[in-house]
Amino acid sequence: MPRYLGDAHQVRLPPPTSYQRAIQYTSNTPIHGPNVRAIVIGKDIYYSPNSSKTPPLPPKDPQYIRNPLKDSVEEFHNPQWWSADTGYLPFLPISPQFGSPPFHQLYNDPLKTGPRRKWRIQMDSNDVLNWKRLETTLEHLFISFQLTYGIPDMPPIVPTSLACQDAFEFPSQFLSAEKRCRNWFAVWMAMVSLGIAVAQVYDGESGNTLVPKWYTTFAPHTDEAVLAGIRQQLGQFSPWFPRAGVFLDLRSSQEQPTVDFFVRLDIPVWYLWGPAEEAEARRNPSHWAKYMPPAHMLQRARSFLNAVPGPAPSAVQGSEEDEQPWTVFFSKRAHRDIGPMPTKKLTMKVYHWEKDVNGEWQRTAVLKQLRNETLDGYGKTQKVFDERSNEWDCCTEMGELDAEERQALHDEHEEPILTLGPGPPPSVPDASVASPTPLTTSESFPLTFTHAISSPPFHLPSNDKAPAAVYSETDGLSGVVGESAAYLPAQHSPADVLYLFFGFVAPPPSIRLPLREPSEQQIKDLTLGVGCSAADLMHEYVETPPGRYAPNFFWSISQSPSGYADGNKIVVASTRALGYTDSPTILAGAIRGMVQ
């Protein structure tokens, strides 16, 4: 039926194209899938009905033109706002399979050109031809989709992916340039993926269709082997073939695909849900109700926005030097550091401010291997960078976490990497071994540290009939603990962390190791390494019989980059005497701590 605009002039509008019909796809089924999430980005709530990721918020009006030799395609692995000029970016494959045909042609063996003393590395001319031919094939295939389904003009954001055919001085330079350009080939893969998606939705087909309509249409004009390989990889729309995704503005007046379109194709989609969207949902529930996030997710996201921050440091009574010593330190440093910037950049250092046992603020340097982890543990307003000295200062009292950071911290606590607590009990070498005698503690040692590792975590040989007594780690433990005693250190104690994360096992009492007394620096490094918040607590632990080995053990694994200590090149897993162990890496850690 013809459509008209206005009553006076009867201007006839053209019918919608196949592309327009496809991107306006709607469904009566709910859009909310199993992976849904309401996230806080900045001060707003964004919702995704089909992704649980937390992407960064892209700029609203970006400039997309890129240089394939200088820029990296990885920046577009994060979703961008929908744009009619780059409508293929949501379909950009994050992990393209370049090893499968026909994309295997993008891997090349370089040639050496020029005289021997002035060799240059260059791509073979045949490889250049194959690369360019494949890029042209995908470009022509996308043009075919445009002509068949009315897809508007969408030029690639790079002029070509083949920008590495020049001569390079070193092989590493060529390989780096080739990899960067090969990754940019994903842009042409995304363009063809968009064409396949539009064809699939418009033709009412699915990914399981044996021979899609578009395939039969293009097969007579395209190499069928190439077309089959393209369909095999680019025609798959599922979580197993992850794509970049897209941000949509539901209230935008421009022509854009619907949320249903992206959900149908398993393309991650996010959209803002704020007061304006809620008002639209109340005015027009028949259209907007399906986009409303689940109530419990909105409530959870709003809890981070509405969280009341603690009192600002300036509100705390006391002088600025006593309560905010970093401000005084920064002021003195700025007054002292005048003149031109140093020509040689200094090594980056990280410091964190904390109170000692006497309540005095201390500026403490962070170990080199813990610098990045320390910076990640503070919010944007809780760390200050000085460009001249290349130093970071961190403190939780410097500022508050914003809503986005509070949500990320909450999610991190909700999904622990490793379940902490008692480990699995060791195997019992003989069924006749009696149950262990209950442990009793004396007043001299608190239970927090006396429950340390009481038996090795490896299995004893089955021919050992007599149960060996395990050394009691406190002077006040009564009775002899049998082999079947479970490892029960206090949760999150230094013994627990050293065992679970570093594989530390104290040697049995029969082995006397001539170790030096640990230095204060070694104890301090151990305290930071296991995340112990109280220095006096760690001093109590290192005074216990098993704890006296811990500083030397931690120092040895911090100093040696290899898996074995110098002079101890024995491979534990292949040693006959230790071949029965279930955890050779844990035992190797114990041996390494002994030999240092």
Coordinates of C-alpha atoms in Angstrom, one line a residue:
M1 CA 0.0 0.0 0.0
P2 CA 1.5 3.4 -1.0
R3 CA 2.3 5.8 1.9
Y4 CA 1.8 9.5 1.7
L5 CA 3.1 12.5 3.7
G6 CA 0.9 15.5 4.2
D7 CA -2.6 16.2 3.0
A8 CA -2.0 19.0 0.5
H9 CA 0.8 17.8 -1.8
Q10 CA 0.4 14.0 -1.5
V11 CA 4.2 13.4 -1.5
R12 CA 4.8 9.7 -2.0
L13 CA 7.5 8.0 0.2
P14 CA 9.5 5.1 -1.0
P15 CA 8.8 1.8 0.6
P16 CA 11.3 0.6 3.2
T17 CA 14.2 -1.4 2.0
S18 CA 15.0 -4.9 3.0
Y19 CA 17.7 -3.5 5.3
Q20 CA 15.2 -1.2 7.0
R21 CA 12.7 -4.0 7.5
A22 CA 15.4 -6.2 8.9
I23 CA 16.8 -3.8 11.5
Q24 CA 13.3 -2.9 12.7
Y25 CA 12.7 -6.5 13.7
T26 CA 10.6 -7.0 16.8
S27 CA 9.5 -10.1 18.6
N28 CA 6.8 -10.9 21.2
T29 CA 9.3 -13.0 23.2
P30 CA 11.1 -11.3 26.2
I31 CA 14.5 -9.9 25.4
H32 CA 16.0 -10.8 28.8
G33 CA 18.3 -13.8 28.5
P34 CA 20.3 -15.7 31.1
N35 CA 23.2 -13.2 30.9
V36 CA 21.6 -9.9 32.0
R37 CA 23.1 -7.1 34.0
A38 CA 22.4 -3.5 35.1
I39 CA 25.7 -1.7 35.5
V40 CA 26.7 1.7 36.8
I41 CA 28.9 3.7 34.4
G42 CA 29.7 7.1 35.7
K43 CA 26.5 8.4 37.3
D44 CA 24.1 6.5 35.1
I45 CA 22.6 3.0 34.9
Y46 CA 23.1 1.0 31.7
Y47 CA 21.3 -2.3 31.1
S48 CA 22.2 -5.2 28.8
P49 CA 19.6 -8.0 28.2
N50 CA 22.2 -10.4 26.8
S51 CA 25.6 -9.6 28.3
S52 CA 27.1 -9.6 31.8
K53 CA 30.3 -7.6 30.8
T54 CA 31.2 -4.2 32.1
P55 CA 32.3 -2.2 29.0
P56 CA 33.7 1.4 29.2
L57 CA 31.4 4.1 28.0
P58 CA 32.4 5.2 24.5
P59 CA 32.4 8.9 23.4
K60 CA 29.2 10.2 21.8
D61 CA 30.7 11.7 18.6
P62 CA 34.0 9.9 17.9
Q63 CA 36.2 10.2 14.8
Y64 CA 36.5 6.7 13.5
I65 CA 39.1 7.0 10.7
R66 CA 42.3 5.1 11.8
N67 CA 45.7 4.3 10.5
P68 CA 46.3 0.5 10.3
L69 CA 50.0 0.9 11.0
K70 CA 49.8 3.3 14.0
D71 CA 46.4 2.4 15.5
S72 CA 45.1 -0.9 17.0
V73 CA 41.8 -2.5 16.2
E74 CA 41.6 -3.7 19.8
E75 CA 40.1 -0.4 20.8
F76 CA 37.0 -1.4 18.9
H77 CA 36.6 -4.6 20.7
N78 CA 34.7 -2.5 23.2
P79 CA 31.2 -1.5 22.1
Q80 CA 30.6 1.9 20.4
W81 CA 27.5 4.0 20.1
W82 CA 25.4 3.1 17.1
S83 CA 26.3 5.1 14.0
A84 CA 24.8 4.7 10.5
D85 CA 28.2 5.2 9.0
T86 CA 29.8 2.4 10.9
G87 CA 26.9 0.0 11.4
Y88 CA 29.2 -3.0 11.0
L89 CA 31.2 -2.3 14.2
P90 CA 28.8 -4.2 16.5
F91 CA 29.6 -7.3 14.4
L92 CA 33.4 -6.9 14.7
P93 CA 34.7 -10.3 15.8
I94 CA 36.8 -10.2 19.0
S95 CA 38.7 -13.4 18.3
P96 CA 38.7 -14.0 14.6
Q97 CA 39.9 -17.4 13.4
F98 CA 42.6 -16.4 10.9
G99 CA 43.9 -19.9 10.8
S100 CA 40.9 -21.3 8.9
P101 CA 40.4 -20.9 5.2
P102 CA 40.2 -18.6 3.4
F103 CA 41.8 -16.3 6.1
H104 CA 44.9 -18.5 6.4
Q105 CA 46.3 -16.5 3.5
L106 CA 46.9 -13.6 5.9
Y107 CA 49.9 -15.5 7.4
N108 CA 53.0 -15.0 5.4
D109 CA 56.7 -15.8 5.4
P110 CA 58.8 -12.7 4.8
L111 CA 61.6 -12.4 2.2
K112 CA 65.1 -11.0 2.7
T113 CA 65.9 -8.4 0.0
G114 CA 69.0 -6.3 -0.8
P115 CA 72.7 -7.0 -0.2
R116 CA 73.7 -9.2 2.7
R117 CA 75.0 -6.5 4.9
K118 CA 71.9 -4.4 4.3
W119 CA 69.2 -7.0 4.3
R120 CA 65.6 -5.8 4.5
I121 CA 62.5 -7.8 5.4
Q122 CA 59.6 -7.6 3.0
M123 CA 56.4 -9.5 2.2
D124 CA 56.5 -11.8 -0.8
S125 CA 54.7 -10.3 -3.8
N126 CA 52.5 -13.4 -4.1
D127 CA 51.4 -13.0 -0.5
V128 CA 50.6 -9.3 -1.2
L129 CA 48.5 -10.4 -4.1
N130 CA 46.6 -13.1 -2.1
W131 CA 46.0 -10.7 0.8
K132 CA 44.7 -8.0 -1.5
R133 CA 42.6 -10.5 -3.5
L134 CA 40.9 -11.7 -0.3
E135 CA 40.2 -8.2 0.9
T136 CA 38.7 -7.3 -2.5
T137 CA 36.6 -10.5 -2.3
L138 CA 35.1 -9.5 1.0
E139 CA 34.6 -5.9 -0.2
H140 CA 32.7 -7.1 -3.3
L141 CA 30.7 -9.5 -1.3
F142 CA 29.5 -6.7 1.0
I143 CA 28.7 -4.6 -2.1
S144 CA 26.5 -7.5 -3.2
F145 CA 24.7 -7.5 0.1
Q146 CA 24.2 -3.7 -0.3
L147 CA 22.7 -4.1 -3.7
T148 CA 20.5 -7.0 -2.8
Y149 CA 19.2 -5.9 0.6
G150 CA 19.5 -2.1 0.3
I151 CA 22.2 -1.6 2.9
P152 CA 23.4 2.0 2.9
D153 CA 27.0 3.0 2.2
M154 CA 29.3 2.2 5.1
P155 CA 33.0 2.8 4.3
P156 CA 35.7 0.9 6.3
I157 CA 37.4 2.9 9.0
V158 CA 40.8 2.1 7.5
P159 CA 41.5 2.5 3.8
T160 CA 43.1 -1.0 3.6
S161 CA 44.4 -3.7 6.0
L162 CA 47.3 -4.3 3.7
A163 CA 49.8 -1.7 4.9
C164 CA 52.8 -3.9 5.8
Q165 CA 54.3 -4.5 2.3
D166 CA 57.1 -2.0 2.8
A167 CA 60.7 -3.1 3.6
F168 CA 61.6 -3.4 7.3
E169 CA 65.1 -3.4 8.9
F170 CA 64.4 -6.2 11.4
P171 CA 62.1 -9.3 11.4
S172 CA 60.4 -8.2 14.6
Q173 CA 59.3 -4.9 12.9
F174 CA 57.8 -6.8 10.0
L175 CA 56.0 -9.3 12.3
S176 CA 54.6 -6.6 14.5
A177 CA 53.3 -4.6 11.5
E178 CA 51.9 -7.7 9.8
K179 CA 50.0 -8.7 13.0
R180 CA 48.6 -5.2 13.4
C181 CA 47.4 -5.1 9.8
R182 CA 46.0 -8.7 10.0
N183 CA 43.9 -7.7 13.0
W184 CA 42.5 -4.8 11.1
F185 CA 41.2 -7.3 8.5
A186 CA 38.5 -7.9 11.1
V187 CA 36.8 -4.7 9.8
W188 CA 36.0 -6.4 6.4
M189 CA 34.9 -9.5 8.3
A190 CA 32.5 -7.3 10.3
M191 CA 31.1 -5.7 7.2
V192 CA 30.3 -9.1 5.6
S193 CA 28.8 -10.3 9.0
L194 CA 26.4 -7.3 8.9
G195 CA 25.3 -8.3 5.4
I196 CA 24.7 -11.9 6.5
A197 CA 22.8 -10.8 9.6
V198 CA 20.5 -8.5 7.6
A199 CA 19.9 -11.3 5.1
Q200 CA 19.2 -13.9 7.8
V201 CA 16.7 -11.7 9.6
Y202 CA 15.0 -10.4 6.5
D203 CA 14.7 -13.9 4.9
G204 CA 13.4 -15.3 8.2
E205 CA 16.2 -17.9 8.4
S206 CA 18.4 -19.0 11.3
G207 CA 22.0 -20.0 11.6
N208 CA 20.9 -23.7 11.3
T209 CA 19.5 -23.2 7.8
L210 CA 21.2 -25.7 5.6
V211 CA 21.6 -23.5 2.5
P212 CA 20.7 -19.8 3.2
K213 CA 19.1 -17.8 0.4
W214 CA 21.9 -15.3 0.2
Y215 CA 24.4 -18.2 -0.3
T216 CA 22.5 -19.5 -3.3
T217 CA 22.3 -16.0 -4.7
F218 CA 26.0 -15.2 -4.5
A219 CA 27.5 -18.7 -5.2
P220 CA 27.4 -18.4 -9.0
H221 CA 29.5 -15.2 -8.8
T222 CA 31.9 -16.1 -6.0
D223 CA 34.4 -18.8 -5.5
E224 CA 32.3 -21.4 -3.6
A225 CA 35.2 -22.6 -1.5
V226 CA 35.9 -19.1 -0.3
L227 CA 32.2 -18.4 0.2
A228 CA 31.8 -21.6 2.3
G229 CA 34.7 -20.6 4.5
I230 CA 33.3 -17.1 4.9
R231 CA 29.9 -18.5 5.9
Q232 CA 31.4 -21.0 8.3
Q233 CA 33.0 -18.3 10.4
L234 CA 31.2 -15.0 9.7
G235 CA 27.7 -16.5 9.5
Q236 CA 27.7 -17.8 13.0
F237 CA 25.9 -15.6 15.6
S238 CA 26.3 -17.1 19.0
P239 CA 28.2 -16.6 22.2
W240 CA 30.9 -19.0 20.9
F241 CA 31.8 -16.3 18.3
P242 CA 32.0 -13.2 20.4
R243 CA 31.4 -9.8 18.8
A244 CA 32.1 -6.3 20.0
G245 CA 28.5 -5.2 20.6
V246 CA 26.8 -1.8 20.7
F247 CA 25.4 1.0 22.8
L248 CA 21.9 2.1 21.8
D249 CA 20.1 5.3 22.7
L250 CA 16.4 4.2 23.0
R251 CA 15.2 7.8 22.7
S252 CA 17.2 8.6 19.6
S253 CA 15.2 9.9 16.6
Q254 CA 17.7 8.5 14.0
E255 CA 17.1 5.3 12.2
Q256 CA 18.8 2.5 14.1
P257 CA 18.3 -1.2 14.7
T258 CA 16.0 -2.4 17.5
V259 CA 17.2 -4.1 20.6
D260 CA 15.4 -7.2 19.4
F261 CA 17.5 -7.2 16.3
F262 CA 20.7 -7.5 18.2
V263 CA 19.3 -9.9 20.8
R264 CA 18.1 -12.2 18.0
L265 CA 21.7 -12.3 16.6
D266 CA 23.4 -12.7 20.0
I267 CA 25.2 -9.3 19.6
P268 CA 25.8 -7.7 23.0
V269 CA 23.7 -4.6 23.4
W270 CA 23.6 -1.9 26.2
Y271 CA 21.2 1.0 26.6
L272 CA 20.8 3.8 29.2
W273 CA 17.9 3.4 31.7
G274 CA 17.3 6.6 33.6
P275 CA 14.5 8.9 34.7
A276 CA 13.7 9.8 31.0
E277 CA 13.4 6.2 30.0
E278 CA 11.2 5.4 33.0
A279 CA 8.9 8.3 32.1
E280 CA 8.6 7.0 28.6
A281 CA 7.7 3.5 29.9
R282 CA 4.9 5.0 32.0
R283 CA 3.5 7.0 29.1
N284 CA 3.8 4.2 26.5
P285 CA 4.0 0.9 28.4
S286 CA 3.0 -1.2 25.3
H287 CA 6.2 -0.3 23.6
W288 CA 8.6 0.4 26.5
A289 CA 7.7 -2.2 29.1
K290 CA 9.7 -4.9 27.4
Y291 CA 12.9 -2.8 27.7
M292 CA 12.5 -2.2 31.4
P293 CA 15.3 -4.0 33.4
P294 CA 14.2 -6.5 36.1
A295 CA 13.3 -4.6 39.3
H296 CA 15.9 -6.4 41.5
M297 CA 18.7 -5.5 39.1
L298 CA 17.6 -1.8 39.1
Q299 CA 17.4 -1.8 42.9
R300 CA 20.9 -3.3 43.2
A301 CA 22.4 -0.8 40.7
R302 CA 20.7 2.1 42.5
S303 CA 22.1 1.0 45.8
F304 CA 25.6 1.9 44.5
L305 CA 24.4 5.3 43.2
N306 CA 22.6 6.1 46.4
A307 CA 25.3 4.9 48.7
V308 CA 26.1 7.6 51.3
P309 CA 29.9 8.2 51.3
G310 CA 31.7 8.5 54.6
P311 CA 32.7 11.8 56.1
A312 CA 35.2 13.7 54.0
P313 CA 38.7 13.9 55.4
S314 CA 38.3 17.6 55.9
A315 CA 35.4 17.1 58.2
V316 CA 37.5 15.1 60.6
Q317 CA 38.8 17.1 63.6
G318 CA 42.4 17.7 64.0
S319 CA 45.1 19.6 62.2
E320 CA 45.7 19.0 58.5
E321 CA 49.2 17.7 59.1
D322 CA 47.9 15.1 61.6
E323 CA 44.9 13.9 59.6
Q324 CA 46.0 14.6 56.0
P325 CA 49.8 14.5 56.0
W326 CA 49.8 13.8 52.2
T327 CA 48.5 17.3 51.5
V328 CA 51.4 18.8 53.4
F329 CA 53.8 16.4 51.7
F330 CA 52.5 17.3 48.2
S331 CA 52.7 21.0 49.0
K332 CA 56.3 20.7 50.1
R333 CA 57.2 18.6 47.0
A334 CA 55.6 21.1 44.6
H335 CA 57.5 24.0 46.3
R336 CA 60.7 22.0 46.1
D337 CA 60.4 20.6 42.6
I338 CA 60.8 23.7 40.4
G339 CA 62.6 24.2 37.2
P340 CA 62.6 22.1 34.0
M341 CA 61.5 18.5 33.9
P342 CA 64.2 15.9 34.1
T343 CA 65.4 14.7 30.7
K344 CA 65.6 11.0 31.9
K345 CA 62.4 9.5 33.1
L346 CA 62.8 8.0 36.6
T347 CA 61.6 4.5 37.5
M348 CA 58.0 4.4 38.6
K349 CA 57.4 4.0 42.3
V350 CA 54.3 3.5 44.3
Y351 CA 53.7 4.5 47.9
H352 CA 50.7 4.0 50.1
W353 CA 49.9 5.9 53.2
E354 CA 48.7 4.0 56.3
K355 CA 48.8 4.4 60.1
D356 CA 51.3 2.3 62.1
V357 CA 50.6 0.7 65.4
N358 CA 51.1 4.0 67.2
G359 CA 48.5 5.7 65.0
E360 CA 51.1 7.7 63.1
W361 CA 50.8 8.1 59.3
Q362 CA 53.6 6.5 57.3
R363 CA 54.5 6.7 53.6
T364 CA 55.6 3.2 52.7
A365 CA 57.1 2.1 49.4
V366 CA 55.3 -0.8 47.7
L367 CA 57.3 -3.8 46.4
K368 CA 58.0 -3.7 42.7
Q369 CA 56.0 -6.9 41.9
L370 CA 53.0 -5.5 43.8
R371 CA 52.9 -2.0 42.3
N372 CA 50.2 -2.6 39.6
E373 CA 48.1 -4.7 41.9
T374 CA 48.3 -1.9 44.5
L375 CA 47.2 0.8 42.0
D376 CA 44.3 -1.4 40.9
G377 CA 43.1 -1.6 44.5
Y378 CA 42.4 2.1 44.8
G379 CA 39.8 4.4 43.2
K380 CA 40.4 7.3 40.9
T381 CA 40.2 9.8 43.7
Q382 CA 42.3 7.7 46.1
K383 CA 45.6 7.9 44.2
V384 CA 47.7 10.9 43.1
F385 CA 50.4 10.8 40.4
D386 CA 53.4 13.2 40.2
E387 CA 54.8 13.3 36.7
R388 CA 58.2 14.8 37.7
S389 CA 59.2 12.1 40.1
N390 CA 57.1 9.4 38.4
E391 CA 55.6 8.5 41.7
W392 CA 52.1 7.4 42.8
D393 CA 50.7 8.0 46.3
C394 CA 47.7 6.0 47.4
C395 CA 45.4 6.2 50.4
T396 CA 41.8 5.3 51.0
E397 CA 41.3 8.5 53.0
M398 CA 42.1 10.7 50.0
G399 CA 38.7 10.2 48.5
E400 CA 35.6 8.0 48.0
L401 CA 34.9 5.4 45.5
D402 CA 32.3 6.4 42.9
A403 CA 29.2 4.3 42.1
E404 CA 30.9 2.4 39.3
E405 CA 33.9 1.5 41.5
R406 CA 31.7 0.4 44.4
Q407 CA 29.8 -1.9 42.1
A408 CA 33.0 -3.4 40.7
L409 CA 34.3 -3.9 44.2
H410 CA 31.0 -5.6 45.2
D411 CA 31.1 -7.9 42.2
E412 CA 34.7 -8.8 43.0
H413 CA 33.7 -9.9 46.5
E414 CA 30.7 -11.8 45.2
E415 CA 32.9 -14.0 42.8
P416 CA 36.0 -15.1 44.7
I417 CA 38.8 -16.5 42.6
L418 CA 39.5 -19.3 45.1
T419 CA 37.5 -20.7 47.9
L420 CA 39.4 -20.0 51.1
G421 CA 39.2 -22.2 54.2
P422 CA 40.3 -25.6 55.3
G423 CA 42.0 -27.7 52.6
P424 CA 41.3 -31.3 51.8
P425 CA 42.3 -33.8 54.4
P426 CA 45.3 -35.9 53.5
S427 CA 44.8 -39.6 52.8
V428 CA 45.0 -42.0 55.7
P429 CA 47.8 -44.5 55.2
D430 CA 46.2 -47.2 57.3
A431 CA 42.7 -47.8 58.3
S432 CA 43.7 -48.7 61.8
V433 CA 44.9 -45.2 62.6
A434 CA 42.8 -43.8 65.3
S435 CA 41.0 -40.4 65.1
P436 CA 43.2 -37.5 66.1
T437 CA 43.2 -36.2 69.6
P438 CA 41.3 -32.9 69.9
L439 CA 43.7 -30.0 69.9
T440 CA 44.0 -27.8 73.0
T441 CA 45.8 -24.5 73.1
S442 CA 47.8 -22.9 75.8
E443 CA 47.6 -19.3 76.8
S444 CA 51.0 -18.6 75.4
F445 CA 49.9 -18.8 71.7
P446 CA 46.5 -17.7 70.4
L447 CA 44.6 -20.1 68.2
T448 CA 44.9 -17.7 65.2
F449 CA 48.4 -18.8 64.5
T450 CA 48.7 -22.2 66.3
H451 CA 46.4 -23.8 63.7
A452 CA 49.1 -23.9 61.1
I453 CA 50.1 -26.6 58.7
S454 CA 50.2 -29.8 60.8
S455 CA 51.0 -32.4 58.1
P456 CA 52.5 -32.4 54.6
P457 CA 49.9 -32.1 51.8
F458 CA 51.2 -35.1 49.9
H459 CA 50.2 -38.8 50.4
L460 CA 52.4 -41.2 52.2
P461 CA 53.2 -44.6 50.7
S462 CA 50.6 -47.2 51.3
N463 CA 53.2 -49.6 52.8
D464 CA 53.9 -47.4 55.7
K465 CA 52.0 -49.3 58.5
A466 CA 53.0 -47.2 61.5
P467 CA 51.5 -43.7 61.6
A468 CA 54.2 -41.1 62.0
A469 CA 53.7 -38.5 64.7
V470 CA 53.2 -35.0 63.4
Y471 CA 55.0 -32.3 65.3
S472 CA 52.7 -30.1 67.4
E473 CA 53.2 -26.4 66.4
T474 CA 52.6 -25.0 69.8
D475 CA 54.0 -25.7 73.2
G476 CA 50.6 -26.2 74.7
L477 CA 49.2 -28.9 72.3
S478 CA 48.6 -32.1 74.2
G479 CA 48.7 -35.5 72.6
V480 CA 50.1 -36.7 69.3
V481 CA 48.2 -35.7 66.1
G482 CA 47.7 -38.6 63.7
E483 CA 48.1 -38.6 59.9
S484 CA 44.4 -38.1 59.3
A485 CA 44.3 -34.7 61.0
A486 CA 43.0 -32.2 58.5
Y487 CA 44.8 -29.0 57.6
L488 CA 42.9 -26.4 59.7
P489 CA 44.6 -23.0 59.8
A490 CA 42.5 -20.0 60.7
Q491 CA 40.9 -18.6 57.6
H492 CA 42.9 -15.7 56.0
S493 CA 45.7 -16.2 58.6
P494 CA 49.3 -16.0 57.3
A495 CA 49.6 -19.8 57.5
D496 CA 46.4 -20.2 55.4
V497 CA 47.5 -17.7 52.7
L498 CA 51.0 -19.1 52.5
Y499 CA 49.7 -22.6 52.1
L500 CA 46.9 -21.9 49.6
F501 CA 48.6 -19.3 47.4
F502 CA 52.3 -20.1 47.7
G503 CA 52.4 -23.8 48.6
F504 CA 54.4 -23.2 51.8
V505 CA 54.9 -26.3 54.0
A506 CA 57.0 -26.2 57.1
P507 CA 59.7 -28.9 57.3
P508 CA 59.1 -31.7 59.8
P509 CA 60.9 -31.3 63.2
S510 CA 63.4 -34.1 62.3
I511 CA 65.0 -31.7 59.9
R512 CA 67.1 -29.0 61.5
L513 CA 67.9 -26.2 59.1
P514 CA 70.6 -23.7 60.1
L515 CA 68.7 -20.5 59.1
R516 CA 69.5 -17.0 60.0
E517 CA 67.1 -14.9 62.0
P518 CA 64.8 -13.1 59.5
S519 CA 65.5 -9.5 59.0
E520 CA 62.9 -6.8 59.6
Q521 CA 62.8 -6.2 55.9
Q522 CA 62.1 -9.8 55.2
I523 CA 59.2 -9.8 57.7
K524 CA 57.9 -6.6 56.2
D525 CA 57.9 -8.1 52.7
L526 CA 56.2 -11.2 54.0
T527 CA 53.5 -9.1 55.7
L528 CA 52.8 -7.2 52.5
G529 CA 52.9 -10.4 50.4
V530 CA 50.3 -12.2 52.3
G531 CA 48.1 -9.2 52.9
C532 CA 48.4 -9.1 56.7
S533 CA 47.2 -5.8 58.0
A534 CA 48.9 -5.9 61.4
A535 CA 52.7 -6.1 61.7
D536 CA 52.6 -7.3 65.3
L537 CA 50.4 -10.2 64.3
M538 CA 53.0 -11.3 61.7
H539 CA 55.8 -11.0 64.3
E540 CA 53.9 -13.4 66.5
Y541 CA 53.5 -15.9 63.6
V542 CA 57.2 -15.9 62.7
E543 CA 58.1 -16.7 66.3
T544 CA 56.2 -20.0 66.1
P545 CA 58.2 -23.1 65.1
P546 CA 56.6 -23.4 61.6
G547 CA 56.5 -19.6 61.1
R548 CA 60.2 -19.1 61.5
Y549 CA 60.7 -20.7 58.1
A550 CA 58.2 -18.5 56.4
P551 CA 60.2 -15.3 55.9
N552 CA 63.1 -17.2 54.3
F553 CA 60.7 -19.1 52.1
F554 CA 59.0 -16.0 50.9
W555 CA 62.3 -14.2 50.4
S556 CA 63.6 -17.1 48.3
I557 CA 60.7 -17.2 45.9
S558 CA 60.7 -13.4 45.6
Q559 CA 64.4 -13.4 44.6
S560 CA 64.6 -16.3 42.1
P561 CA 62.8 -16.0 38.8
S562 CA 63.2 -19.7 38.1
G563 CA 61.2 -22.6 39.6
Y564 CA 64.1 -24.0 41.5
A565 CA 66.7 -22.5 43.7
D566 CA 70.3 -22.0 42.5
G567 CA 72.3 -25.2 42.9
N568 CA 69.1 -27.3 43.3
K569 CA 68.3 -28.3 39.7
I570 CA 66.5 -31.5 40.7
V571 CA 63.2 -32.2 39.0
V572 CA 60.9 -33.2 41.8
A573 CA 58.2 -34.8 39.7
S574 CA 60.7 -37.3 38.2
T575 CA 62.6 -38.2 41.4
R576 CA 62.1 -41.8 42.5
A577 CA 62.1 -40.9 46.2
L578 CA 59.5 -38.3 45.7
G579 CA 57.6 -39.8 42.8
Y580 CA 54.5 -40.6 44.9
T581 CA 53.6 -37.0 45.7
D582 CA 50.4 -35.6 44.4
S583 CA 51.5 -32.0 44.5
P584 CA 55.1 -31.8 43.4
T585 CA 54.9 -28.0 43.0
I586 CA 53.9 -27.6 46.6
L587 CA 56.7 -29.9 47.7
A588 CA 59.1 -28.1 45.5
G589 CA 58.2 -24.9 47.3
A590 CA 58.9 -26.4 50.6
I591 CA 62.3 -27.8 49.4
R592 CA 63.1 -24.4 47.9
G593 CA 62.4 -22.8 51.3
M594 CA 64.7 -25.3 53.0
V595 CA 67.7 -24.9 50.8
Q596 CA 67.9 -21.2 50.9

